[in-house]
mmCIF file of C-alpha atoms and ligand atoms in Angstrom:
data_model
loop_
_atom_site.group_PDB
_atom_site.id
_atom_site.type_symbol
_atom_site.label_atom_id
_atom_site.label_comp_id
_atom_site.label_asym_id
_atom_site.label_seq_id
_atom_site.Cartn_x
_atom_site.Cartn_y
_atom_site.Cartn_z
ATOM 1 C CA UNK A 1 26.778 69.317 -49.563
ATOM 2 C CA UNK A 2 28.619 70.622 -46.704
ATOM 3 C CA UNK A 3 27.675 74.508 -45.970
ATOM 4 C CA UNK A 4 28.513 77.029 -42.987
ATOM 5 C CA UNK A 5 25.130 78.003 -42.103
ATOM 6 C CA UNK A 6 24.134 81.037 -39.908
ATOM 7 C CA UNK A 7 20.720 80.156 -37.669
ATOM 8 C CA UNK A 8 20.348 82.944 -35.793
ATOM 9 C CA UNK A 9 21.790 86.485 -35.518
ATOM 10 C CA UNK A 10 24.393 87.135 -32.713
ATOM 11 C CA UNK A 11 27.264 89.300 -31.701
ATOM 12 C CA UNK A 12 30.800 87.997 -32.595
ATOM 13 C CA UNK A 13 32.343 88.645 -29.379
ATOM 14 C CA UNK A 14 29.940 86.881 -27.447
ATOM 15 C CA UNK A 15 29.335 83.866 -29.692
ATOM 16 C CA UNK A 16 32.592 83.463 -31.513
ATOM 17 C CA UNK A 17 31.286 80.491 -33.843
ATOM 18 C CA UNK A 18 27.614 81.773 -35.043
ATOM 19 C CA UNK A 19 28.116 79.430 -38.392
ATOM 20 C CA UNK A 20 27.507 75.724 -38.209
ATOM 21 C CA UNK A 21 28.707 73.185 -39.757
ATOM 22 C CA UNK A 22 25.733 71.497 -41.646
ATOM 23 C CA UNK A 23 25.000 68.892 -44.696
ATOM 24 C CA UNK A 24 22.468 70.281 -46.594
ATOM 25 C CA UNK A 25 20.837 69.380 -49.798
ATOM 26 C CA UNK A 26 22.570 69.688 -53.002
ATOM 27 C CA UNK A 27 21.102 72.946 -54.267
ATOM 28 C CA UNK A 28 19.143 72.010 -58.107
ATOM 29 C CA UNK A 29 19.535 74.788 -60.632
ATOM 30 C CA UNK A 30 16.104 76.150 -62.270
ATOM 31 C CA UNK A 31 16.055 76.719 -66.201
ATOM 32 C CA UNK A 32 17.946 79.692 -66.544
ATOM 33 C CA UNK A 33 20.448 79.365 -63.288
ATOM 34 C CA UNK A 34 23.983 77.428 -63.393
ATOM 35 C CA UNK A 35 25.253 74.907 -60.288
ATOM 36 C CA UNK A 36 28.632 76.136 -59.378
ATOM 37 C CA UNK A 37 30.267 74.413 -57.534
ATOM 38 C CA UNK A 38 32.611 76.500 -55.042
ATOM 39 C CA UNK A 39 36.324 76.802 -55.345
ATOM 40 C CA UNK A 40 36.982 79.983 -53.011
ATOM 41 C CA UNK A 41 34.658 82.193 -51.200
ATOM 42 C CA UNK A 42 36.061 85.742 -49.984
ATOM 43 C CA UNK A 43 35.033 86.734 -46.568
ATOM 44 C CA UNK A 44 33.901 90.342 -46.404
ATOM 45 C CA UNK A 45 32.578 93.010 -43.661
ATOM 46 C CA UNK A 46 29.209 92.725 -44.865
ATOM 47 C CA UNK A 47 29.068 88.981 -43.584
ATOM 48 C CA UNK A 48 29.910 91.054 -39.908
ATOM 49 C CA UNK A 49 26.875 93.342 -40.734
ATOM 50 C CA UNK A 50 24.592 90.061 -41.188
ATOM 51 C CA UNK A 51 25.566 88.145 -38.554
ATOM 52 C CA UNK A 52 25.081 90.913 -36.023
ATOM 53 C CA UNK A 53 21.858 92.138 -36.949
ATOM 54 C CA UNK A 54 22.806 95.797 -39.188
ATOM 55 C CA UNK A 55 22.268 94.159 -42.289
ATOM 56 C CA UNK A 56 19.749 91.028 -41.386
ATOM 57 C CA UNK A 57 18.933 88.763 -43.769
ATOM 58 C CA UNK A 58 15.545 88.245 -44.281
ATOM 59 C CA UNK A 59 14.710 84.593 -43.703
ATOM 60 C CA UNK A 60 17.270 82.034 -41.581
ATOM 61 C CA UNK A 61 18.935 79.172 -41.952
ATOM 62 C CA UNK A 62 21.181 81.156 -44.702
ATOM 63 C CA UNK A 63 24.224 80.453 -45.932
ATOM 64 C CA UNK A 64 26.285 83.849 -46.422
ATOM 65 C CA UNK A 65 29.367 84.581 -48.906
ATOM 66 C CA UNK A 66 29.099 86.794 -51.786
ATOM 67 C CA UNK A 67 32.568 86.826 -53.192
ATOM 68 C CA UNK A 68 31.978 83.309 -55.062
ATOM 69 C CA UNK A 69 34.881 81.678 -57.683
ATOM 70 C CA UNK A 70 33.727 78.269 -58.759
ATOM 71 C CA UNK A 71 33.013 76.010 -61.877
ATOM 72 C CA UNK A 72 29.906 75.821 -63.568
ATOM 73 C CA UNK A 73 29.210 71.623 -62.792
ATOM 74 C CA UNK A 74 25.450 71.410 -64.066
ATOM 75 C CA UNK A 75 22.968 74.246 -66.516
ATOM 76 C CA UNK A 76 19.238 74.790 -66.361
ATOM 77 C CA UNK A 77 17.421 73.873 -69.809
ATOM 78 C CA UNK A 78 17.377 77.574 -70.864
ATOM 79 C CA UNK A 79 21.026 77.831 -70.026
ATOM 80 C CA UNK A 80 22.605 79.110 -73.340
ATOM 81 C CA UNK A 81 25.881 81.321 -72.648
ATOM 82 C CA UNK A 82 27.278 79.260 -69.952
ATOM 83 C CA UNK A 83 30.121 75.704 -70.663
ATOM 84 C CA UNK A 84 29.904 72.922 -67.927
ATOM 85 C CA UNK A 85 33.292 73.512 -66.199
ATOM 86 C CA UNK A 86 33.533 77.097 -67.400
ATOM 87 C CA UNK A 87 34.879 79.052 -63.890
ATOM 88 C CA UNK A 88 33.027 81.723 -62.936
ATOM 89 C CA UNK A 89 32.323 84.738 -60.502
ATOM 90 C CA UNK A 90 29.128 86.043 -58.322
ATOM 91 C CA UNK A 91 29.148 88.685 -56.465
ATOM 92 C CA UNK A 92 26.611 90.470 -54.042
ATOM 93 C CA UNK A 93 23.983 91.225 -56.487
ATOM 94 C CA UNK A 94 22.034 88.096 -57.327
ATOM 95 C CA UNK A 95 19.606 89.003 -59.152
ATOM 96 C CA UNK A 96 16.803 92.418 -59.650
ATOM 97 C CA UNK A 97 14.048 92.101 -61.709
ATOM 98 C CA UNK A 98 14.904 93.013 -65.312
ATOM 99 C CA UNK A 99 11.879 94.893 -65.980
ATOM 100 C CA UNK A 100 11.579 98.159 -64.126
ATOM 101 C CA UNK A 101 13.429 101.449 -64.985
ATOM 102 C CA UNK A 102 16.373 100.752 -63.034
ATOM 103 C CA UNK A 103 17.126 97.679 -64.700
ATOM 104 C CA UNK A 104 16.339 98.439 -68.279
ATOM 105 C CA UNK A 105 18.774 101.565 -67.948
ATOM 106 C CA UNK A 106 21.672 99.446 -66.173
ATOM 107 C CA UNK A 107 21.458 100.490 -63.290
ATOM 108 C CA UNK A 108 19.790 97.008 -61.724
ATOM 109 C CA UNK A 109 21.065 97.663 -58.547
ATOM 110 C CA UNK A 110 18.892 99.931 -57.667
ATOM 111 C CA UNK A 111 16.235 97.866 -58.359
ATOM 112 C CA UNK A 112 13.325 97.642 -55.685
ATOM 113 C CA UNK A 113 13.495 93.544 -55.841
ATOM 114 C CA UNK A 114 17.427 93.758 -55.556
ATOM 115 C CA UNK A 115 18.305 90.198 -54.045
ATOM 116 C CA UNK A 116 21.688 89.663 -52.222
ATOM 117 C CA UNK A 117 24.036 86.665 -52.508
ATOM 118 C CA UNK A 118 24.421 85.384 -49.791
ATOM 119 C CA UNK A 119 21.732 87.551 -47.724
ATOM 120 C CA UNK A 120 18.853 86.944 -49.361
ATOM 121 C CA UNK A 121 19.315 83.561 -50.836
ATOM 122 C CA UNK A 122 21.862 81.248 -50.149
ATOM 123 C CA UNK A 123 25.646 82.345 -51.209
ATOM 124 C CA UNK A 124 29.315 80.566 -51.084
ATOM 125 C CA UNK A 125 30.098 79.399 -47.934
ATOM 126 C CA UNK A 126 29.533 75.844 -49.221
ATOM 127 C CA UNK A 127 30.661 73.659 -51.923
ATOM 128 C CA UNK A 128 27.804 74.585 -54.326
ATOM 129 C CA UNK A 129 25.271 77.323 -55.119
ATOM 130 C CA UNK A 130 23.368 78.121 -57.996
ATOM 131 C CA UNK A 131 22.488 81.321 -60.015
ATOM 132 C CA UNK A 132 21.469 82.760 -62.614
ATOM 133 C CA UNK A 133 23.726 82.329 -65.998
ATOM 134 C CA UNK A 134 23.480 86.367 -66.350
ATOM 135 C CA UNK A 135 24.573 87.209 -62.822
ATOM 136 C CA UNK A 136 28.181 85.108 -63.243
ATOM 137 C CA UNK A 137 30.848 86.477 -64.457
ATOM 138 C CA UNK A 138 33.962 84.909 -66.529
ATOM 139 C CA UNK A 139 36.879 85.406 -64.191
ATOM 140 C CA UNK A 140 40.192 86.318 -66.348
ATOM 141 C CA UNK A 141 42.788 84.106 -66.600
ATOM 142 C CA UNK A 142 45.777 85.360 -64.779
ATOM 143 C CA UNK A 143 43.881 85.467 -61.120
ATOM 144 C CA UNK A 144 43.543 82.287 -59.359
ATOM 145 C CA UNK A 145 40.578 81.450 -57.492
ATOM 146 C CA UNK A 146 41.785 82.566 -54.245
ATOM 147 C CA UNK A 147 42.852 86.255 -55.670
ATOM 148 C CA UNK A 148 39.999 86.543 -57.352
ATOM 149 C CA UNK A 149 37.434 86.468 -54.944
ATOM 150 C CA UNK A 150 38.043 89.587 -53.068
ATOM 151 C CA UNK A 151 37.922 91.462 -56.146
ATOM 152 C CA UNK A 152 34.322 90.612 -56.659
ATOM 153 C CA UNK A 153 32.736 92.526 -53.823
ATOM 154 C CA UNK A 154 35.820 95.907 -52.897
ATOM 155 C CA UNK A 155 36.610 96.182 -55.693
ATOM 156 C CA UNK A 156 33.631 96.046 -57.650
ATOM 157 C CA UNK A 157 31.845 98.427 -55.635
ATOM 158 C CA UNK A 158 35.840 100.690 -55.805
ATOM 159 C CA UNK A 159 34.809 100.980 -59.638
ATOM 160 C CA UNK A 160 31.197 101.743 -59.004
ATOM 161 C CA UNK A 161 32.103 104.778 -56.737
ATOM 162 C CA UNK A 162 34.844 105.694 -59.595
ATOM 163 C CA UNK A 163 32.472 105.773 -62.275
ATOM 164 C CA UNK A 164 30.100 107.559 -60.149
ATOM 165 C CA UNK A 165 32.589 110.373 -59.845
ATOM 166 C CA UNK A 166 32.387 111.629 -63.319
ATOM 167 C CA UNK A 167 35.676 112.300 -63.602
ATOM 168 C CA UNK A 168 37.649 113.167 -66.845
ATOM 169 C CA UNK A 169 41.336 112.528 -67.407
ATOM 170 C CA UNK A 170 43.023 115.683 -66.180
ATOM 171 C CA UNK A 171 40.784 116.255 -62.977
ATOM 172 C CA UNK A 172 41.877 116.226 -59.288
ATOM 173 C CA UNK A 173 40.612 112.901 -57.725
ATOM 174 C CA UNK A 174 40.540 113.215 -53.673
ATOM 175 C CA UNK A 175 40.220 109.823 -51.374
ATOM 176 C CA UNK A 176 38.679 110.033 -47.926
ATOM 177 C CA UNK A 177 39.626 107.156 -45.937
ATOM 178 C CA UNK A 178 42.554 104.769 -47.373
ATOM 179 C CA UNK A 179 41.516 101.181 -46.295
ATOM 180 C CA UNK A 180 41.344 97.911 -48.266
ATOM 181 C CA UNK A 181 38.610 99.687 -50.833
ATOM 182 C CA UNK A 182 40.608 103.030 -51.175
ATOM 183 C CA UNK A 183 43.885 101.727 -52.156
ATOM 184 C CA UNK A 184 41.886 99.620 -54.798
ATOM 185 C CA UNK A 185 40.347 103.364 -56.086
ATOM 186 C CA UNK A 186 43.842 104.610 -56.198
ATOM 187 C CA UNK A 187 45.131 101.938 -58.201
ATOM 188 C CA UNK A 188 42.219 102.386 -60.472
ATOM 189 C CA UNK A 189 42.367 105.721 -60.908
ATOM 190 C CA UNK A 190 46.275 105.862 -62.100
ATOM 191 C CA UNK A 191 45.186 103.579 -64.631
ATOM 192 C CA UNK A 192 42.140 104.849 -66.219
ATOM 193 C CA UNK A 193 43.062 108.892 -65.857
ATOM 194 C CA UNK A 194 46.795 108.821 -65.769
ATOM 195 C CA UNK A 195 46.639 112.169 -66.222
ATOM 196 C CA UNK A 196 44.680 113.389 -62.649
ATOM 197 C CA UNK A 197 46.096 113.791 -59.452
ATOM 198 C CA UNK A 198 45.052 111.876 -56.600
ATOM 199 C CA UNK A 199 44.828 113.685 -53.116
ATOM 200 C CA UNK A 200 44.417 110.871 -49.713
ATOM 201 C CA UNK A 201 43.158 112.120 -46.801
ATOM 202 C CA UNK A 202 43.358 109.429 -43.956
ATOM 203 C CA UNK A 203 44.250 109.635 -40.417
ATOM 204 C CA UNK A 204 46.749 107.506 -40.070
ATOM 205 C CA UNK A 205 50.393 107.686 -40.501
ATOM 206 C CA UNK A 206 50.663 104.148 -42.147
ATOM 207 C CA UNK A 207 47.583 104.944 -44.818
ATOM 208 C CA UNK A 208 49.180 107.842 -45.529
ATOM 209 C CA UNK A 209 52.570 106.655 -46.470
ATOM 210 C CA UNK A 210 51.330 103.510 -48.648
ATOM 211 C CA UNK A 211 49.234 105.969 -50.591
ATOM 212 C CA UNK A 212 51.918 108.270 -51.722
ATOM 213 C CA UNK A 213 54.148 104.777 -52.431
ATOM 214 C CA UNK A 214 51.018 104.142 -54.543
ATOM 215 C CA UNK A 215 51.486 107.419 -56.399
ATOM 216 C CA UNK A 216 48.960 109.911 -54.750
ATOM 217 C CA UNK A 217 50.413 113.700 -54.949
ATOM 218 C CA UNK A 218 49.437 114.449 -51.465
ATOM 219 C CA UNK A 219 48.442 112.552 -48.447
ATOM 220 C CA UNK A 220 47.610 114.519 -45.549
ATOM 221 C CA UNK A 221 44.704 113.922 -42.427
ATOM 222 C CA UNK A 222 41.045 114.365 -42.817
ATOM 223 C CA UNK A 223 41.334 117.978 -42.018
ATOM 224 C CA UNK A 224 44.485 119.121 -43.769
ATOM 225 C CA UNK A 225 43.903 121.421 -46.888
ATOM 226 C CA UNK A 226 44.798 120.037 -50.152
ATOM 227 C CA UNK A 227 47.479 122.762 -51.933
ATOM 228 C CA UNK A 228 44.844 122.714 -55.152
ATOM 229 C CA UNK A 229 41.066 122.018 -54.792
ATOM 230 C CA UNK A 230 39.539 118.816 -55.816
ATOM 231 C CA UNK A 231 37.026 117.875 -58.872
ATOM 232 C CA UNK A 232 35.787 114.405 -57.130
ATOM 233 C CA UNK A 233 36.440 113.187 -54.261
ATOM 234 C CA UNK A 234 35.254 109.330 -52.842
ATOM 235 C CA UNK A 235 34.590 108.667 -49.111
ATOM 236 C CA UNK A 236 34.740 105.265 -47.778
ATOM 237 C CA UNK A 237 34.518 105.893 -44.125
ATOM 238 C CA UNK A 238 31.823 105.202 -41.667
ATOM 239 C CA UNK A 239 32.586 108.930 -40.355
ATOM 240 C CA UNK A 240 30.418 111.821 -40.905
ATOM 241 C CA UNK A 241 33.593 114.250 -40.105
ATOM 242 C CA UNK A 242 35.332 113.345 -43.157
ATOM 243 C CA UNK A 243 32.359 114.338 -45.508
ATOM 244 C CA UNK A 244 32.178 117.749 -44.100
ATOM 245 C CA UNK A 245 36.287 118.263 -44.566
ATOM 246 C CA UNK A 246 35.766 116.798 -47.728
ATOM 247 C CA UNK A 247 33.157 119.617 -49.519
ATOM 248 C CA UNK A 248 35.148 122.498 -48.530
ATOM 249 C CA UNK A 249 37.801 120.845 -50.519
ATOM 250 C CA UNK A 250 35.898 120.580 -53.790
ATOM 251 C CA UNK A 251 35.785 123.070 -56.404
ATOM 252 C CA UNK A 252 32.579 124.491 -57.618
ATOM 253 C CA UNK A 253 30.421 122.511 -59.515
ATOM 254 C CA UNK A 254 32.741 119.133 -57.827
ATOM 255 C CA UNK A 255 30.971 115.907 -56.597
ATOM 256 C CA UNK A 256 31.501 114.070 -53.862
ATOM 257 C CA UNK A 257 30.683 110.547 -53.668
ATOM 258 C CA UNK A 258 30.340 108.290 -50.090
ATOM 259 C CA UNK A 259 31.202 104.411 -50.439
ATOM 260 C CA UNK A 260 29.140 103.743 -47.670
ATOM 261 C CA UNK A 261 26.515 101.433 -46.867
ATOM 262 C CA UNK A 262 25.729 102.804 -43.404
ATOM 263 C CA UNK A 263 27.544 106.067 -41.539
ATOM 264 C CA UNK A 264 27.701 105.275 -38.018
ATOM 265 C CA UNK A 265 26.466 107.536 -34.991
ATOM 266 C CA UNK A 266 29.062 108.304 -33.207
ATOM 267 C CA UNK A 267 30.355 111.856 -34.717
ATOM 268 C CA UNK A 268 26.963 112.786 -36.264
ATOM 269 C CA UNK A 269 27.563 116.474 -34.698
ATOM 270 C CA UNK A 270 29.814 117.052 -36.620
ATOM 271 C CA UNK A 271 27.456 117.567 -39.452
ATOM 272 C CA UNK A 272 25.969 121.069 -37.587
ATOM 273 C CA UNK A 273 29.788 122.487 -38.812
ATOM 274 C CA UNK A 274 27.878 122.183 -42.286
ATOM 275 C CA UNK A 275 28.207 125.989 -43.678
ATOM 276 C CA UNK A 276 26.074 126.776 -46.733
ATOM 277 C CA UNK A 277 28.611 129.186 -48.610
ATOM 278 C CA UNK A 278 31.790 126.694 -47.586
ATOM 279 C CA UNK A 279 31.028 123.578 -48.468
ATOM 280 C CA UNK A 280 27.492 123.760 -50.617
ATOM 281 C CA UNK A 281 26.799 126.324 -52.347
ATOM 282 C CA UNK A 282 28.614 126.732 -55.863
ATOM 283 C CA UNK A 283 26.624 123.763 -57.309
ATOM 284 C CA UNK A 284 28.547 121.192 -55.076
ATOM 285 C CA UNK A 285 27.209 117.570 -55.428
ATOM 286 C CA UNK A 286 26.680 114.343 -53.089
ATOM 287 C CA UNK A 287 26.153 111.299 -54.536
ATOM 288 C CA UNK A 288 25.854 107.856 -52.574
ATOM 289 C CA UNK A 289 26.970 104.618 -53.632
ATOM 290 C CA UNK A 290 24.557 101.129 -53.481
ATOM 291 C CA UNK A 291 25.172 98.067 -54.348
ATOM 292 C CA UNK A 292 26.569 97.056 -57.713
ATOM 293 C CA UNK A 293 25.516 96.283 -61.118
ATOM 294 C CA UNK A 294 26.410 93.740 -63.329
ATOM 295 C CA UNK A 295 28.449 96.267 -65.239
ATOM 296 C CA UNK A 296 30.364 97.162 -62.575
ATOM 297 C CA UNK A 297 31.751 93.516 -62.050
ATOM 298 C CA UNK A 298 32.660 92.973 -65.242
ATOM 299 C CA UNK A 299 34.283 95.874 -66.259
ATOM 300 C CA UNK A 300 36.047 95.891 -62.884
ATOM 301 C CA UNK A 301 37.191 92.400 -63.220
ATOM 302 C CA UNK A 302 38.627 93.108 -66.817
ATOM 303 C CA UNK A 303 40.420 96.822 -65.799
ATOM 304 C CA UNK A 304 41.703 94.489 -62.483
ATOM 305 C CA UNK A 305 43.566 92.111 -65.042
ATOM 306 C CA UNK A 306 44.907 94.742 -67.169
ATOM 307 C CA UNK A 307 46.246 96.970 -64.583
ATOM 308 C CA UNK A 308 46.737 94.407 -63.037
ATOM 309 C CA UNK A 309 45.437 94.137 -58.815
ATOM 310 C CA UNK A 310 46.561 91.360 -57.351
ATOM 311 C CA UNK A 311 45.064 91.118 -54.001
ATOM 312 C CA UNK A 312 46.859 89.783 -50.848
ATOM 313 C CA UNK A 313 45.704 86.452 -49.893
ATOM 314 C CA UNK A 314 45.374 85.240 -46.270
ATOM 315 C CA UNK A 315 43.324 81.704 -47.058
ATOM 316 C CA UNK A 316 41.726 79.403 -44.442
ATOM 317 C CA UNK A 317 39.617 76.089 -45.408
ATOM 318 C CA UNK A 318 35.246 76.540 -45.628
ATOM 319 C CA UNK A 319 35.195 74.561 -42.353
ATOM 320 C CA UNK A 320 37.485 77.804 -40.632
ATOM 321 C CA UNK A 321 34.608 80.586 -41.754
ATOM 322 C CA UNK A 322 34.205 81.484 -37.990
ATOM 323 C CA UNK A 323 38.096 81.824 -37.485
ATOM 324 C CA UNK A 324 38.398 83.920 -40.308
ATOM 325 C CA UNK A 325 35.415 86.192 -39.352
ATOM 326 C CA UNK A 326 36.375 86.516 -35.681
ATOM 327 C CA UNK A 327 40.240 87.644 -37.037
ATOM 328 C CA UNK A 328 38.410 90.039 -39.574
ATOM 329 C CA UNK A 329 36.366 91.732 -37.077
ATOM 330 C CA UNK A 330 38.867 91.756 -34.161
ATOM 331 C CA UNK A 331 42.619 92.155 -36.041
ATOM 332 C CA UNK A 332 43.688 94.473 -38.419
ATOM 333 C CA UNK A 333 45.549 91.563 -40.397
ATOM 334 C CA UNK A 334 46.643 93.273 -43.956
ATOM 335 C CA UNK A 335 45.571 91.219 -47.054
ATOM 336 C CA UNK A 336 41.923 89.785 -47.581
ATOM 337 C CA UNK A 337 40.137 86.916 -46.375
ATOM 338 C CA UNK A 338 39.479 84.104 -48.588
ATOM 339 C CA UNK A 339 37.516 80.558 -47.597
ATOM 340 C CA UNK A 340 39.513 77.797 -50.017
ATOM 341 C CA UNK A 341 36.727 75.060 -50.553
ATOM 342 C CA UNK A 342 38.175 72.407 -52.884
HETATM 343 ZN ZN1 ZN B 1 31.320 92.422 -49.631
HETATM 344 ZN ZN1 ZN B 2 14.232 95.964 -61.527
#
């Protein structure tokens, strides 16, 4: 099969084509694992994060891609829930390992043998991969391949931070940070708690605008004051300013939850402005977001198609991988990336 392969870790801007084009063997599916083969293959930040070292993948050669549509084409002998031609989803969890606390109470991505598509085994940048039957997903009808690719990894992880918030219908939502995984929260949020207000805080005039055409209340920047005080509140910046502006907006006993796989460096100061009494005490929470669970995807997937979210598509073919990751680290290009493969 033909695959984009990454051999060895590099920065973009100094090696603007770090995936090869390679034939490698056609991968064989074990007994409980489906062959898909790959119709469309989203191209996400993470695959940025790999290729230049913050998120390394373990072993190399690897092919990387975790946003997978394709058609189930062969099934393992144990293979019971799964039809041969069936389309179906995978997204960045892989696999965990089904019998440790974490994964008997759902929560599998926290599991300590957590596997990531396309990190730590082979993902979708090539016209098959294989997985296990219960780590796909059934993709709902009205998305094509293309849209719904970029749901599986966003948005998925959108819901997770969502759910994480505890919020009831009624309760002030706030949203740090208003890029492609906030606007997906907002959209979310209007649908499953009609009832809530949603407060965006985002520095830029643009972000701020498109959320209050999306139906937030209020948009103001990160350090505005909200007219009313805030029960949850997601961050999905790589800031540490906006986590501190966000607690003194929550109300006692309020959580706030960061969407954040890694904060970077550069304004960790700012976290010395931290004042007990402001933006603590009162029984204030913080909760982090990793990963995703299988629930997650699927229940994401399904509130996607009722709502529904139908993602802007900028597609390129599998053979254009670096192209598209060169434009996704270097231009601010609205709508997501998706690699078409048949
Ligand atoms: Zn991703
Ligand atoms: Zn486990």
């Amino acid at each position: 099969m033909k695959a984009m392969v990454l051999n060895e870790l590099c920065s973009l801007e100094e090696h603007e084509t770090p995936l090869k084009l390679t034939e490698l063997p056609d991968p064989v599916p074990g007994e409980n694992q489906i062959l898909v083969k790959v119709c469309a293959c989203g191209v996400c930040h993470t695959e940025l994060d790999e290729i230049e070292g913050r998120t390394p993948p373990p072993s190399l050669p690897v092919v990387l891609g975790h946003q997978v549509v394709g058609r189930v084409e062969e099934a393992g002998s144990k293979v019971r829930g799964s039809q041969i031609g069936e389309r179906v989803g995978i997204a960045w969890i892989y696999s965990s390992c089904g019998e440790c606390k974490f994964c008997l109470g759902g929560n599998e991505n926290l599991c300590a043998d957590f596997k990531a598509t396309g990190r730590d085994v082979n993902g979708g940048y090539a016209e098959y991969m294989t997985v296990r039957e219960d780590f796909a997903y059934r993709i709902p009808a009205i998305f094509s391949d293309v849209e719904a690719a970029p749901l599986l990894c966003a948005g998925a992880i959108g819901y997770r931070s969502l759910r994480l918030a505890d919020l009831e219908d009624g309760q002030n939502l706030g949203l740090t940070g208003f890029g492609a995984s906030g606007h997906l929260v907002l959209m979310m949020a209007r649908h499953r708690y009609p009832n809530s207000k949603v407060f965006v805080f985002a520095r830029s005039a643009n972000q701020r605008a498109f959320a209050l055409e999306l139906g937030a209340v209020w948009a103001g920047d990160t350090e505005e004051e909200p007219p009313e005080k805030l029960a949850g509140i997601i961050d999905t910046t790589p800031a540490w300013k906006p986590v501190v502006e966000a607690l003194k907006n929550l109300e006692s006993g309020g959580r706030l939850v960061i969407n954040a796989i890694r904060k970077e460096g550069a304004d960790r100061e700012y976290l010395l402005r931290l004042d007990y009494p402001v933006h603590l005490w009162m029984e204030k929470e913080i909760k982090s977001v990793a990963n995703v669970s299988r629930r997650d995807v699927q229940e994401f997937l399904e509130l996607a198609s009722e709502i529904p979210i139908r993602p802007e598509v900028q597609e390129f073919v599998l053979e254009q991988a670096n192209e598209a990751l060169v434009e996704l680290k270097t231009r601010k290009v609205r709508g997501a990336k998706v690699l078409r493969v048949v």
